Amino acid sequence: ASEKKNPMREISIKKLCLNICVGESGDRLTRAAKVLEQLSGQEPCFSKARFTVRSFGIRRNEKISCWCTVRGAKAEEILERGLKVKEYELWKGCFSDEGNFGFGIDEHIDLGIKYDPNIGIYGMDFFVVLGRPGYRVRYRRRAKTRVGTNHKVTKEEAQKWFQS
């Protein structure tokens, strides 16, 4: 008997979150936003500081970082470039219990973006959310329900998916 693969069990990338935290507003933040726009092809959003930290020199509600969420083929392509920088190796600690993983890179020019002296060099965080078909039940508006325990992506499954 030929073993059939269940299409509902296949793990795929649901989204890729890119984040550059500058720690200050102003010119450096707008340049970081330009980097994200070049990379993702979409306009990034800005995050504000939750509270004032005098030792860091940031005030509450001051914009300190920019981020964007990429889905589909574009997410896979950007993730591929990010993993190439990391030489396709991640620590065990990079994987969360929910089966997602994240990592950071130190220089955005490693991703193949040309260096521009006006912009400078920025590091960024990548965070990948993995899921299976049927995860929509968790997010839809009507008849919302939980994803069953057996259907959730585990840390081990995420690591196995990453290796293949």
PDB file of N, CA and C in Angstrom, residues 108-151:
ATOM      1  N   HIS A 108      22.830  44.631   6.904  1.00  0.00           N
ATOM      2  CA  HIS A 108      21.843  44.390   5.851  1.00  0.00           C
ATOM      3  C   HIS A 108      22.472  44.241   4.477  1.00  0.00           C
ATOM      4  N   ILE A 109      23.715  44.724   4.311  1.00  0.00           N
ATOM      5  CA  ILE A 109      24.347  44.624   2.991  1.00  0.00           C
ATOM      6  C   ILE A 109      24.691  43.175   2.638  1.00  0.00           C
ATOM      7  N   ASP A 110      24.734  42.293   3.660  1.00  0.00           N
ATOM      8  CA  ASP A 110      24.964  40.866   3.393  1.00  0.00           C
ATOM      9  C   ASP A 110      23.819  40.243   2.601  1.00  0.00           C
ATOM     10  N   LEU A 111      22.640  40.880   2.623  1.00  0.00           N
ATOM     11  CA  LEU A 111      21.471  40.336   1.935  1.00  0.00           C
ATOM     12  C   LEU A 111      21.491  40.618   0.439  1.00  0.00           C
ATOM     13  N   GLY A 112      22.500  41.321  -0.022  1.00  0.00           N
ATOM     14  CA  GLY A 112      22.591  41.620  -1.450  1.00  0.00           C
ATOM     15  C   GLY A 112      22.150  43.029  -1.795  1.00  0.00           C
ATOM     16  N   ILE A 113      21.827  43.834  -0.779  1.00  0.00           N
ATOM     17  CA  ILE A 113      21.496  45.237  -1.034  1.00  0.00           C
ATOM     18  C   ILE A 113      22.808  46.008  -1.143  1.00  0.00           C
ATOM     19  N   LYS A 114      22.914  46.854  -2.161  1.00  0.00           N
ATOM     20  CA  LYS A 114      24.145  47.611  -2.347  1.00  0.00           C
ATOM     21  C   LYS A 114      24.337  48.617  -1.214  1.00  0.00           C
ATOM     22  N   TYR A 115      25.594  48.764  -0.785  1.00  0.00           N
ATOM     23  CA  TYR A 115      25.899  49.706   0.295  1.00  0.00           C
ATOM     24  C   TYR A 115      25.748  51.140  -0.206  1.00  0.00           C
ATOM     25  N   ASP A 116      25.017  51.937   0.556  1.00  0.00           N
ATOM     26  CA  ASP A 116      24.850  53.346   0.239  1.00  0.00           C
ATOM     27  C   ASP A 116      25.396  54.147   1.415  1.00  0.00           C
ATOM     28  N   PRO A 117      26.448  54.962   1.188  1.00  0.00           N
ATOM     29  CA  PRO A 117      27.028  55.706   2.316  1.00  0.00           C
ATOM     30  C   PRO A 117      26.041  56.672   2.973  1.00  0.00           C
ATOM     31  N   ASN A 118      25.020  57.111   2.247  1.00  0.00           N
ATOM     32  CA  ASN A 118      24.017  58.009   2.830  1.00  0.00           C
ATOM     33  C   ASN A 118      23.130  57.275   3.833  1.00  0.00           C
ATOM     34  N   ILE A 119      22.939  55.967   3.627  1.00  0.00           N
ATOM     35  CA  ILE A 119      22.057  55.193   4.502  1.00  0.00           C
ATOM     36  C   ILE A 119      22.821  54.584   5.670  1.00  0.00           C
ATOM     37  N   GLY A 120      23.988  54.015   5.412  1.00  0.00           N
ATOM     38  CA  GLY A 120      24.764  53.371   6.475  1.00  0.00           C
ATOM     39  C   GLY A 120      24.459  51.887   6.534  1.00  0.00           C
ATOM     40  N   ILE A 121      24.808  51.269   7.653  1.00  0.00           N
ATOM     41  CA  ILE A 121      24.615  49.821   7.813  1.00  0.00           C
ATOM     42  C   ILE A 121      23.698  49.563   9.003  1.00  0.00           C
ATOM     43  N   TYR A 122      22.719  48.700   8.797  1.00  0.00           N
ATOM     44  CA  TYR A 122      21.766  48.348   9.854  1.00  0.00           C
ATOM     45  C   TYR A 122      21.692  46.839  10.008  1.00  0.00           C
ATOM     46  N   GLY A 123      21.522  46.396  11.250  1.00  0.00           N
ATOM     47  CA  GLY A 123      21.225  44.999  11.515  1.00  0.00           C
ATOM     48  C   GLY A 123      19.719  44.842  11.576  1.00  0.00           C
ATOM     49  N   MET A 124      19.251  43.614  11.446  1.00  0.00           N
ATOM     50  CA  MET A 124      17.806  43.405  11.529  1.00  0.00           C
ATOM     51  C   MET A 124      17.470  42.029  12.064  1.00  0.00           C
ATOM     52  N   ASP A 125      16.235  41.920  12.554  1.00  0.00           N
ATOM     53  CA  ASP A 125      15.728  40.660  13.079  1.00  0.00           C
ATOM     54  C   ASP A 125      14.774  40.048  12.068  1.00  0.00           C
ATOM     55  N   PHE A 126      14.867  38.736  11.907  1.00  0.00           N
ATOM     56  CA  PHE A 126      13.932  37.969  11.091  1.00  0.00           C
ATOM     57  C   PHE A 126      13.126  37.107  12.047  1.00  0.00           C
ATOM     58  N   PHE A 127      11.819  37.051  11.866  1.00  0.00           N
ATOM     59  CA  PHE A 127      11.023  36.108  12.651  1.00  0.00           C
ATOM     60  C   PHE A 127      10.032  35.423  11.718  1.00  0.00           C
ATOM     61  N   VAL A 128      10.063  34.095  11.739  1.00  0.00           N
ATOM     62  CA  VAL A 128       9.259  33.307  10.817  1.00  0.00           C
ATOM     63  C   VAL A 128       8.163  32.580  11.580  1.00  0.00           C
ATOM     64  N   VAL A 129       6.917  32.748  11.131  1.00  0.00           N
ATOM     65  CA  VAL A 129       5.779  32.056  11.722  1.00  0.00           C
ATOM     66  C   VAL A 129       5.408  30.908  10.794  1.00  0.00           C
ATOM     67  N   LEU A 130       5.458  29.686  11.329  1.00  0.00           N
ATOM     68  CA  LEU A 130       5.113  28.510  10.543  1.00  0.00           C
ATOM     69  C   LEU A 130       3.689  28.078  10.878  1.00  0.00           C
ATOM     70  N   GLY A 131       3.029  27.449   9.918  1.00  0.00           N
ATOM     71  CA  GLY A 131       1.678  26.968  10.173  1.00  0.00           C
ATOM     72  C   GLY A 131       1.297  25.885   9.195  1.00  0.00           C
ATOM     73  N   ARG A 132       0.104  25.363   9.391  1.00  0.00           N
ATOM     74  CA  ARG A 132      -0.434  24.323   8.519  1.00  0.00           C
ATOM     75  C   ARG A 132      -1.724  24.823   7.904  1.00  0.00           C
ATOM     76  N   PRO A 133      -2.193  24.192   6.824  1.00  0.00           N
ATOM     77  CA  PRO A 133      -3.522  24.547   6.311  1.00  0.00           C
ATOM     78  C   PRO A 133      -4.555  24.288   7.402  1.00  0.00           C
ATOM     79  N   GLY A 134      -5.520  25.159   7.518  1.00  0.00           N
ATOM     80  CA  GLY A 134      -6.519  24.998   8.566  1.00  0.00           C
ATOM     81  C   GLY A 134      -6.287  25.924   9.738  1.00  0.00           C
ATOM     82  N   TYR A 135      -5.198  26.687   9.735  1.00  0.00           N
ATOM     83  CA  TYR A 135      -4.942  27.632  10.821  1.00  0.00           C
ATOM     84  C   TYR A 135      -5.885  28.827  10.763  1.00  0.00           C
ATOM     85  N   ARG A 136      -6.630  28.951   9.661  1.00  0.00           N
ATOM     86  CA  ARG A 136      -7.543  30.072   9.507  1.00  0.00           C
ATOM     87  C   ARG A 136      -8.630  30.069  10.577  1.00  0.00           C
ATOM     88  N   VAL A 137      -8.995  28.887  11.073  1.00  0.00           N
ATOM     89  CA  VAL A 137     -10.056  28.796  12.081  1.00  0.00           C
ATOM     90  C   VAL A 137      -9.718  29.624  13.322  1.00  0.00           C
ATOM     91  N   ARG A 138      -8.463  29.860  13.536  1.00  0.00           N
ATOM     92  CA  ARG A 138      -8.017  30.605  14.698  1.00  0.00           C
ATOM     93  C   ARG A 138      -8.180  32.116  14.512  1.00  0.00           C
ATOM     94  N   TYR A 139      -8.119  32.583  13.254  1.00  0.00           N
ATOM     95  CA  TYR A 139      -8.063  34.016  12.991  1.00  0.00           C
ATOM     96  C   TYR A 139      -9.311  34.593  12.328  1.00  0.00           C
ATOM     97  N   ARG A 140     -10.161  33.734  11.769  1.00  0.00           N
ATOM     98  CA  ARG A 140     -11.324  34.259  11.057  1.00  0.00           C
ATOM     99  C   ARG A 140     -12.282  34.970  11.999  1.00  0.00           C
ATOM    100  N   ARG A 141     -13.208  35.754  11.422  1.00  0.00           N
ATOM    101  CA  ARG A 141     -14.104  36.557  12.251  1.00  0.00           C
ATOM    102  C   ARG A 141     -15.252  35.721  12.818  1.00  0.00           C
ATOM    103  N   ARG A 142     -15.861  34.914  11.947  1.00  0.00           N
ATOM    104  CA  ARG A 142     -17.030  34.140  12.347  1.00  0.00           C
ATOM    105  C   ARG A 142     -16.620  32.712  12.708  1.00  0.00           C
ATOM    106  N   ALA A 143     -17.257  32.133  13.685  1.00  0.00           N
ATOM    107  CA  ALA A 143     -17.013  30.748  14.110  1.00  0.00           C
ATOM    108  C   ALA A 143     -15.539  30.506  14.418  1.00  0.00           C
ATOM    109  N   LYS A 144     -14.964  31.426  15.174  1.00  0.00           N
ATOM    110  CA  LYS A 144     -13.568  31.312  15.595  1.00  0.00           C
ATOM    111  C   LYS A 144     -13.439  30.148  16.569  1.00  0.00           C
ATOM    112  N   THR A 145     -12.370  29.390  16.449  1.00  0.00           N
ATOM    113  CA  THR A 145     -12.150  28.285  17.373  1.00  0.00           C
ATOM    114  C   THR A 145     -10.654  28.021  17.502  1.00  0.00           C
ATOM    115  N   ARG A 146     -10.310  27.081  18.377  1.00  0.00           N
ATOM    116  CA  ARG A 146      -8.899  26.805  18.612  1.00  0.00           C
ATOM    117  C   ARG A 146      -8.362  25.775  17.637  1.00  0.00           C
ATOM    118  N   VAL A 147      -7.060  25.873  17.385  1.00  0.00           N
ATOM    119  CA  VAL A 147      -6.386  24.852  16.592  1.00  0.00           C
ATOM    120  C   VAL A 147      -6.083  23.696  17.541  1.00  0.00           C
ATOM    121  N   GLY A 148      -6.419  22.480  17.127  1.00  0.00           N
ATOM    122  CA  GLY A 148      -6.212  21.315  17.981  1.00  0.00           C
ATOM    123  C   GLY A 148      -4.750  21.086  18.309  1.00  0.00           C
ATOM    124  N   THR A 149      -4.499  20.466  19.437  1.00  0.00           N
ATOM    125  CA  THR A 149      -3.127  20.242  19.897  1.00  0.00           C
ATOM    126  C   THR A 149      -2.302  19.449  18.896  1.00  0.00           C
ATOM    127  N   ASN A 150      -2.902  18.436  18.293  1.00  0.00           N
ATOM    128  CA  ASN A 150      -2.156  17.605  17.340  1.00  0.00           C
ATOM    129  C   ASN A 150      -1.864  18.331  16.039  1.00  0.00           C
ATOM    130  N   HIS A 151      -2.615  19.394  15.771  1.00  0.00           N
ATOM    131  CA  HIS A 151      -2.440  20.117  14.506  1.00  0.00           C
ATOM    132  C   HIS A 151      -1.434  21.258  14.631  1.00  0.00           C
TER     133      HIS A 151
END
